[in-house]
Amino acid sequence: MYHSKLKYFFFLTAIFYYSDSLLAQEITFPDGSPEWLIQMFFKSENFTNKEKYFTGEMKDEVNYQTIGEELSGKGEVYFYLFCSGENQKAFAVNLKINSTDLDFYCYLVNSTEGWKIEAVRRFLFPKFIYTAADSLSNLSSLSESDSLTLELLKLMTSPDEYLKNYLKNRIDKFERLLQSFDENNAELIEATINELSLYGIFKDDAYPGCVFIQIAEIESREVGYIYKPENSALPVVSPRKFICISEVLPGWYFYRLI
């Protein structure tokens, strides 16, 4: 695995917003549908009989307020489906309250009793990440090392939409990085990783053929991109590991891992 020489490669956060998301309060969904459950949990100020719609770990949350109940229905809720199977669906949910974005991932399963919420996740990191970003942003003069670190922090704390566009707008450089990796050109790999403010590039034997390009990693949490050749398989999305894998361009995906 090749790593960037940037000073603070471990800073990372997540903000979720997607331009083609559905605005929950503008659409009426059939009762019991996956979209209705998203709307009820995140927007409705009164989710009655919610015990009927919770399963797995969410059964322990029955006596607690949902997000919508806690916020009394305030804010705008945007969401989109990023993983779908016959009996499972995963949604990215963005809750906008004034100028604040709160981001969640919601996982649903289809049982004999209909669709139910299995788990809800947020992608959170220690407060020092934000503190460091704010501190560097407020400095009037930065060393070269601190400037590189600030650029990395800005990338790490950007919304998912920004990170996806970051790949789209620099796809030529990412393809150059991929080619250099295939050719084992260490010098060009290092130069491109640093140019793009990335952390590293590697393959994982658990996912043959896939190439992982890390934006950052801290402990067990990662954010980055996956290049998947034809006839290769992506990791499985779940609330316990790869909490989001979303296609950006043909063969290119954005991922978050906990």
Tab-separated table of C-alpha atoms in Angstrom:
chain	number	residue	atom	x	y	z
A	1	MET	CA	0.000	0.000	0.000
A	2	TYR	CA	1.196	3.480	-0.857
A	3	HIS	CA	0.545	6.364	1.535
A	4	SER	CA	0.653	10.116	1.293
A	5	LYS	CA	3.395	11.961	3.171
A	6	LEU	CA	0.912	14.559	4.390
A	7	LYS	CA	1.318	15.396	8.048
A	8	TYR	CA	-2.219	14.650	9.263
A	9	PHE	CA	-3.615	11.926	7.031
A	10	PHE	CA	-6.194	10.738	9.546
A	11	PHE	CA	-8.703	13.604	9.573
A	12	LEU	CA	-12.134	12.691	8.280
A	13	THR	CA	-15.869	13.420	8.504
A	14	ALA	CA	-19.070	13.002	6.512
A	15	ILE	CA	-21.859	15.285	5.342
A	16	PHE	CA	-24.598	13.790	3.175
A	17	TYR	CA	-26.445	15.679	0.454
A	18	TYR	CA	-27.344	14.622	-3.056
A	19	SER	CA	-28.805	16.893	-5.710
A	20	ASP	CA	-31.375	14.356	-6.946
A	21	SER	CA	-32.578	13.355	-3.485
A	22	LEU	CA	-36.287	13.255	-2.724
A	23	LEU	CA	-37.636	16.004	-0.475
A	24	ALA	CA	-39.621	13.962	2.024
A	25	GLN	CA	-42.300	16.485	2.949
A	26	GLU	CA	-43.220	17.230	-0.683
A	27	ILE	CA	-44.250	13.682	-1.577
A	28	THR	CA	-46.833	11.356	-0.053
A	29	PHE	CA	-45.733	7.738	0.059
A	30	PRO	CA	-47.904	4.635	0.577
A	31	ASP	CA	-48.142	3.615	4.220
A	32	GLY	CA	-45.634	0.923	5.066
A	33	SER	CA	-43.418	1.564	2.031
A	34	PRO	CA	-39.662	2.066	2.564
A	35	GLU	CA	-39.937	5.730	1.615
A	36	TRP	CA	-42.849	6.216	4.028
A	37	LEU	CA	-40.751	4.736	6.836
A	38	ILE	CA	-37.923	7.154	6.065
A	39	GLN	CA	-40.377	10.040	6.122
A	40	MET	CA	-41.978	8.898	9.383
A	41	PHE	CA	-38.695	8.317	11.211
A	42	PHE	CA	-36.883	11.459	10.128
A	43	LYS	CA	-39.663	13.979	9.448
A	44	SER	CA	-42.882	13.100	11.253
A	45	GLU	CA	-43.320	14.597	14.711
A	46	ASN	CA	-45.540	11.673	15.708
A	47	PHE	CA	-44.570	8.168	14.565
A	48	THR	CA	-47.448	6.155	16.030
A	49	ASN	CA	-47.205	2.361	16.380
A	50	LYS	CA	-43.516	2.535	15.527
A	51	GLU	CA	-42.937	-0.760	17.331
A	52	LYS	CA	-44.625	-2.415	14.337
A	53	TYR	CA	-41.948	-1.016	12.029
A	54	PHE	CA	-38.776	-1.664	14.047
A	55	THR	CA	-36.729	-4.841	13.990
A	56	GLY	CA	-33.295	-6.039	15.110
A	57	GLU	CA	-31.381	-3.485	17.160
A	58	MET	CA	-34.098	-0.894	16.541
A	59	LYS	CA	-36.430	-2.755	18.918
A	60	ASP	CA	-34.353	-1.242	21.718
A	61	GLU	CA	-35.269	2.238	20.431
A	62	VAL	CA	-39.046	1.873	20.659
A	63	ASN	CA	-39.275	3.862	23.891
A	64	TYR	CA	-37.094	6.673	22.569
A	65	GLN	CA	-38.021	9.532	20.270
A	66	THR	CA	-37.336	9.229	16.572
A	67	ILE	CA	-35.375	11.975	14.828
A	68	GLY	CA	-38.579	13.598	13.609
A	69	GLU	CA	-40.177	13.463	17.044
A	70	GLU	CA	-37.098	14.895	18.716
A	71	LEU	CA	-37.039	17.817	16.288
A	72	SER	CA	-40.843	18.221	16.280
A	73	GLY	CA	-40.889	17.846	12.508
A	74	LYS	CA	-38.566	20.801	11.924
A	75	GLY	CA	-36.096	20.894	9.065
A	76	GLU	CA	-36.073	19.503	5.547
A	77	VAL	CA	-35.382	15.845	4.878
A	78	TYR	CA	-33.696	14.694	1.685
A	79	PHE	CA	-32.970	11.069	0.937
A	80	TYR	CA	-31.951	8.692	-1.808
A	81	LEU	CA	-31.651	4.946	-2.215
A	82	PHE	CA	-28.066	3.764	-2.647
A	83	CYS	CA	-28.463	0.014	-2.166
A	84	SER	CA	-31.445	-2.147	-3.046
A	85	GLY	CA	-32.227	-5.847	-2.969
A	86	GLU	CA	-35.348	-7.953	-2.927
A	87	ASN	CA	-35.609	-7.824	0.863
A	88	GLN	CA	-33.168	-5.073	1.837
A	89	LYS	CA	-32.769	-1.372	1.110
A	90	ALA	CA	-30.357	1.291	2.321
A	91	PHE	CA	-31.024	5.033	2.175
A	92	ALA	CA	-28.807	8.053	2.693
A	93	VAL	CA	-30.728	10.731	4.578
A	94	ASN	CA	-29.804	14.403	4.867
A	95	LEU	CA	-31.600	16.512	7.460
A	96	LYS	CA	-31.199	20.250	6.937
A	97	ILE	CA	-31.967	22.542	9.869
A	98	ASN	CA	-31.233	26.174	9.052
A	99	SER	CA	-27.557	26.057	7.989
A	100	THR	CA	-26.827	22.719	9.673
A	101	ASP	CA	-26.630	19.382	7.867
A	102	LEU	CA	-27.219	16.167	9.807
A	103	ASP	CA	-26.475	13.002	7.898
A	104	PHE	CA	-27.731	9.484	8.436
A	105	TYR	CA	-27.866	6.075	6.805
A	106	CYS	CA	-31.018	4.021	7.268
A	107	TYR	CA	-31.262	0.269	6.618
A	108	LEU	CA	-34.565	-1.526	5.997
A	109	VAL	CA	-35.505	-5.193	5.678
A	110	ASN	CA	-38.633	-6.746	4.196
A	111	SER	CA	-40.152	-9.334	6.539
A	112	THR	CA	-43.340	-11.355	6.376
A	113	GLU	CA	-44.939	-8.403	8.168
A	114	GLY	CA	-43.700	-5.836	5.654
A	115	TRP	CA	-40.827	-3.355	5.572
A	116	LYS	CA	-39.100	-2.515	8.861
A	117	ILE	CA	-36.223	-0.319	9.974
A	118	GLU	CA	-33.289	-2.495	11.014
A	119	ALA	CA	-30.638	0.125	11.833
A	120	VAL	CA	-29.749	3.821	11.600
A	121	ARG	CA	-26.174	5.066	11.390
A	122	ARG	CA	-24.282	8.352	11.485
A	123	PHE	CA	-20.680	8.779	10.422
A	124	LEU	CA	-18.991	10.596	13.292
A	125	PHE	CA	-15.416	11.310	14.281
A	126	PRO	CA	-13.773	12.902	17.330
A	127	LYS	CA	-14.280	16.596	17.916
A	128	PHE	CA	-10.563	17.327	17.493
A	129	ILE	CA	-10.951	16.824	13.745
A	130	TYR	CA	-13.196	19.851	13.458
A	131	THR	CA	-11.189	21.795	15.997
A	132	ALA	CA	-8.014	21.292	13.967
A	133	ALA	CA	-9.741	22.371	10.757
A	134	ASP	CA	-11.128	25.506	12.398
A	135	SER	CA	-7.776	26.347	13.965
A	136	LEU	CA	-5.872	26.119	10.690
A	137	SER	CA	-8.587	28.011	8.809
A	138	ASN	CA	-8.251	30.909	11.234
A	139	LEU	CA	-4.482	31.256	10.837
A	140	SER	CA	-3.366	34.202	8.730
A	141	SER	CA	-0.180	32.459	7.629
A	142	LEU	CA	0.430	28.752	7.039
A	143	SER	CA	3.560	26.730	6.440
A	144	GLU	CA	3.632	24.490	3.371
A	145	SER	CA	2.961	21.473	5.571
A	146	ASP	CA	0.032	23.148	7.321
A	147	SER	CA	-1.380	24.298	3.979
A	148	LEU	CA	-1.358	20.717	2.726
A	149	THR	CA	-2.971	19.581	5.963
A	150	LEU	CA	-5.697	22.214	5.657
A	151	GLU	CA	-6.442	21.141	2.092
A	152	LEU	CA	-6.770	17.578	3.336
A	153	LEU	CA	-9.039	18.667	6.183
A	154	LYS	CA	-11.257	20.581	3.783
A	155	LEU	CA	-11.554	17.501	1.613
A	156	MET	CA	-12.282	15.286	4.607
A	157	THR	CA	-15.018	17.549	5.942
A	158	SER	CA	-16.755	18.070	2.599
A	159	PRO	CA	-20.229	16.716	1.782
A	160	ASP	CA	-20.545	13.458	-0.115
A	161	GLU	CA	-21.774	15.327	-3.172
A	162	TYR	CA	-18.579	17.377	-3.150
A	163	LEU	CA	-16.428	14.271	-2.800
A	164	LYS	CA	-18.226	12.608	-5.689
A	165	ASN	CA	-17.766	15.697	-7.838
A	166	TYR	CA	-14.136	15.782	-6.739
A	167	LEU	CA	-13.689	12.431	-8.449
A	168	LYS	CA	-15.711	13.420	-11.522
A	169	ASN	CA	-13.803	16.663	-12.041
A	170	ARG	CA	-10.410	14.968	-11.652
A	171	ILE	CA	-11.114	11.618	-13.243
A	172	ASP	CA	-8.105	11.970	-15.544
A	173	LYS	CA	-5.796	12.229	-12.528
A	174	PHE	CA	-7.498	9.316	-10.780
A	175	GLU	CA	-7.130	7.186	-13.908
A	176	ARG	CA	-3.466	8.186	-14.050
A	177	LEU	CA	-3.109	7.092	-10.428
A	178	LEU	CA	-4.780	3.785	-11.241
A	179	GLN	CA	-2.459	3.208	-14.193
A	180	SER	CA	0.603	4.063	-12.093
A	181	PHE	CA	-0.581	1.605	-9.460
A	182	ASP	CA	-1.006	-1.146	-12.068
A	183	GLU	CA	2.512	-0.396	-13.320
A	184	ASN	CA	3.913	-0.206	-9.782
A	185	ASN	CA	5.357	3.236	-10.521
A	186	ALA	CA	6.007	4.315	-6.929
A	187	GLU	CA	7.266	7.798	-7.784
A	188	LEU	CA	4.224	8.736	-9.876
A	189	ILE	CA	1.862	7.106	-7.357
A	190	GLU	CA	3.258	9.227	-4.538
A	191	ALA	CA	3.158	12.410	-6.619
A	192	THR	CA	-0.470	11.885	-7.660
A	193	ILE	CA	-1.628	10.914	-4.180
A	194	ASN	CA	-0.126	14.099	-2.764
A	195	GLU	CA	-1.505	16.191	-5.614
A	196	LEU	CA	-5.016	14.906	-4.907
A	197	SER	CA	-4.648	15.170	-1.093
A	198	LEU	CA	-5.338	11.462	-0.666
A	199	TYR	CA	-4.079	8.941	1.877
A	200	GLY	CA	-3.315	5.787	-0.081
A	201	ILE	CA	-4.125	3.201	-2.730
A	202	PHE	CA	-4.275	-0.560	-2.261
A	203	LYS	CA	-5.964	-3.847	-3.081
A	204	ASP	CA	-7.737	-6.082	-0.585
A	205	ASP	CA	-7.651	-9.857	-1.093
A	206	ALA	CA	-11.195	-10.024	0.268
A	207	TYR	CA	-12.434	-8.139	-2.808
A	208	PRO	CA	-10.467	-9.473	-5.810
A	209	GLY	CA	-9.961	-7.005	-8.639
A	210	CYS	CA	-11.139	-3.940	-6.715
A	211	VAL	CA	-8.760	-1.053	-6.087
A	212	PHE	CA	-9.338	1.109	-3.014
A	213	ILE	CA	-8.255	4.748	-3.038
A	214	GLN	CA	-8.433	6.153	0.474
A	215	ILE	CA	-9.209	9.758	1.167
A	216	ALA	CA	-8.537	9.097	4.829
A	217	GLU	CA	-8.600	6.481	7.573
A	218	ILE	CA	-8.879	6.735	11.334
A	219	GLU	CA	-8.981	3.590	13.411
A	220	SER	CA	-11.530	1.337	11.685
A	221	ARG	CA	-13.215	4.134	9.734
A	222	GLU	CA	-12.470	4.965	6.129
A	223	VAL	CA	-13.724	7.155	3.342
A	224	GLY	CA	-12.617	6.940	-0.255
A	225	TYR	CA	-13.224	5.516	-3.694
A	226	ILE	CA	-13.371	2.048	-5.202
A	227	TYR	CA	-12.486	1.175	-8.755
A	228	LYS	CA	-14.288	-2.028	-9.765
A	229	PRO	CA	-13.358	-3.729	-13.042
A	230	GLU	CA	-15.932	-5.786	-14.891
A	231	ASN	CA	-16.550	-9.247	-13.425
A	232	SER	CA	-15.415	-8.070	-9.979
A	233	ALA	CA	-17.714	-7.802	-6.968
A	234	LEU	CA	-18.103	-4.863	-4.615
A	235	PRO	CA	-18.158	-5.283	-0.843
A	236	VAL	CA	-21.585	-5.864	0.658
A	237	VAL	CA	-23.309	-2.813	2.117
A	238	SER	CA	-24.333	-3.256	5.757
A	239	PRO	CA	-24.767	-1.154	8.910
A	240	ARG	CA	-21.763	-2.937	10.423
A	241	LYS	CA	-18.955	-2.323	7.914
A	242	PHE	CA	-19.401	-0.703	4.495
A	243	ILE	CA	-22.225	1.616	5.450
A	244	CYS	CA	-22.335	3.274	2.030
A	245	ILE	CA	-21.153	2.371	-1.467
A	246	SER	CA	-22.519	4.653	-4.181
A	247	GLU	CA	-21.690	4.715	-7.897
A	248	VAL	CA	-20.119	7.942	-9.149
A	249	LEU	CA	-19.010	6.992	-12.667
A	250	PRO	CA	-19.038	3.659	-14.528
A	251	GLY	CA	-16.644	1.442	-12.570
A	252	TRP	CA	-16.000	4.118	-9.914
A	253	TYR	CA	-17.672	4.200	-6.497
A	254	PHE	CA	-17.614	6.306	-3.349
A	255	TYR	CA	-17.511	4.432	-0.037
A	256	ARG	CA	-17.653	4.886	3.705
A	257	LEU	CA	-16.632	2.199	6.173
A	258	ILE	CA	-16.940	1.909	9.959
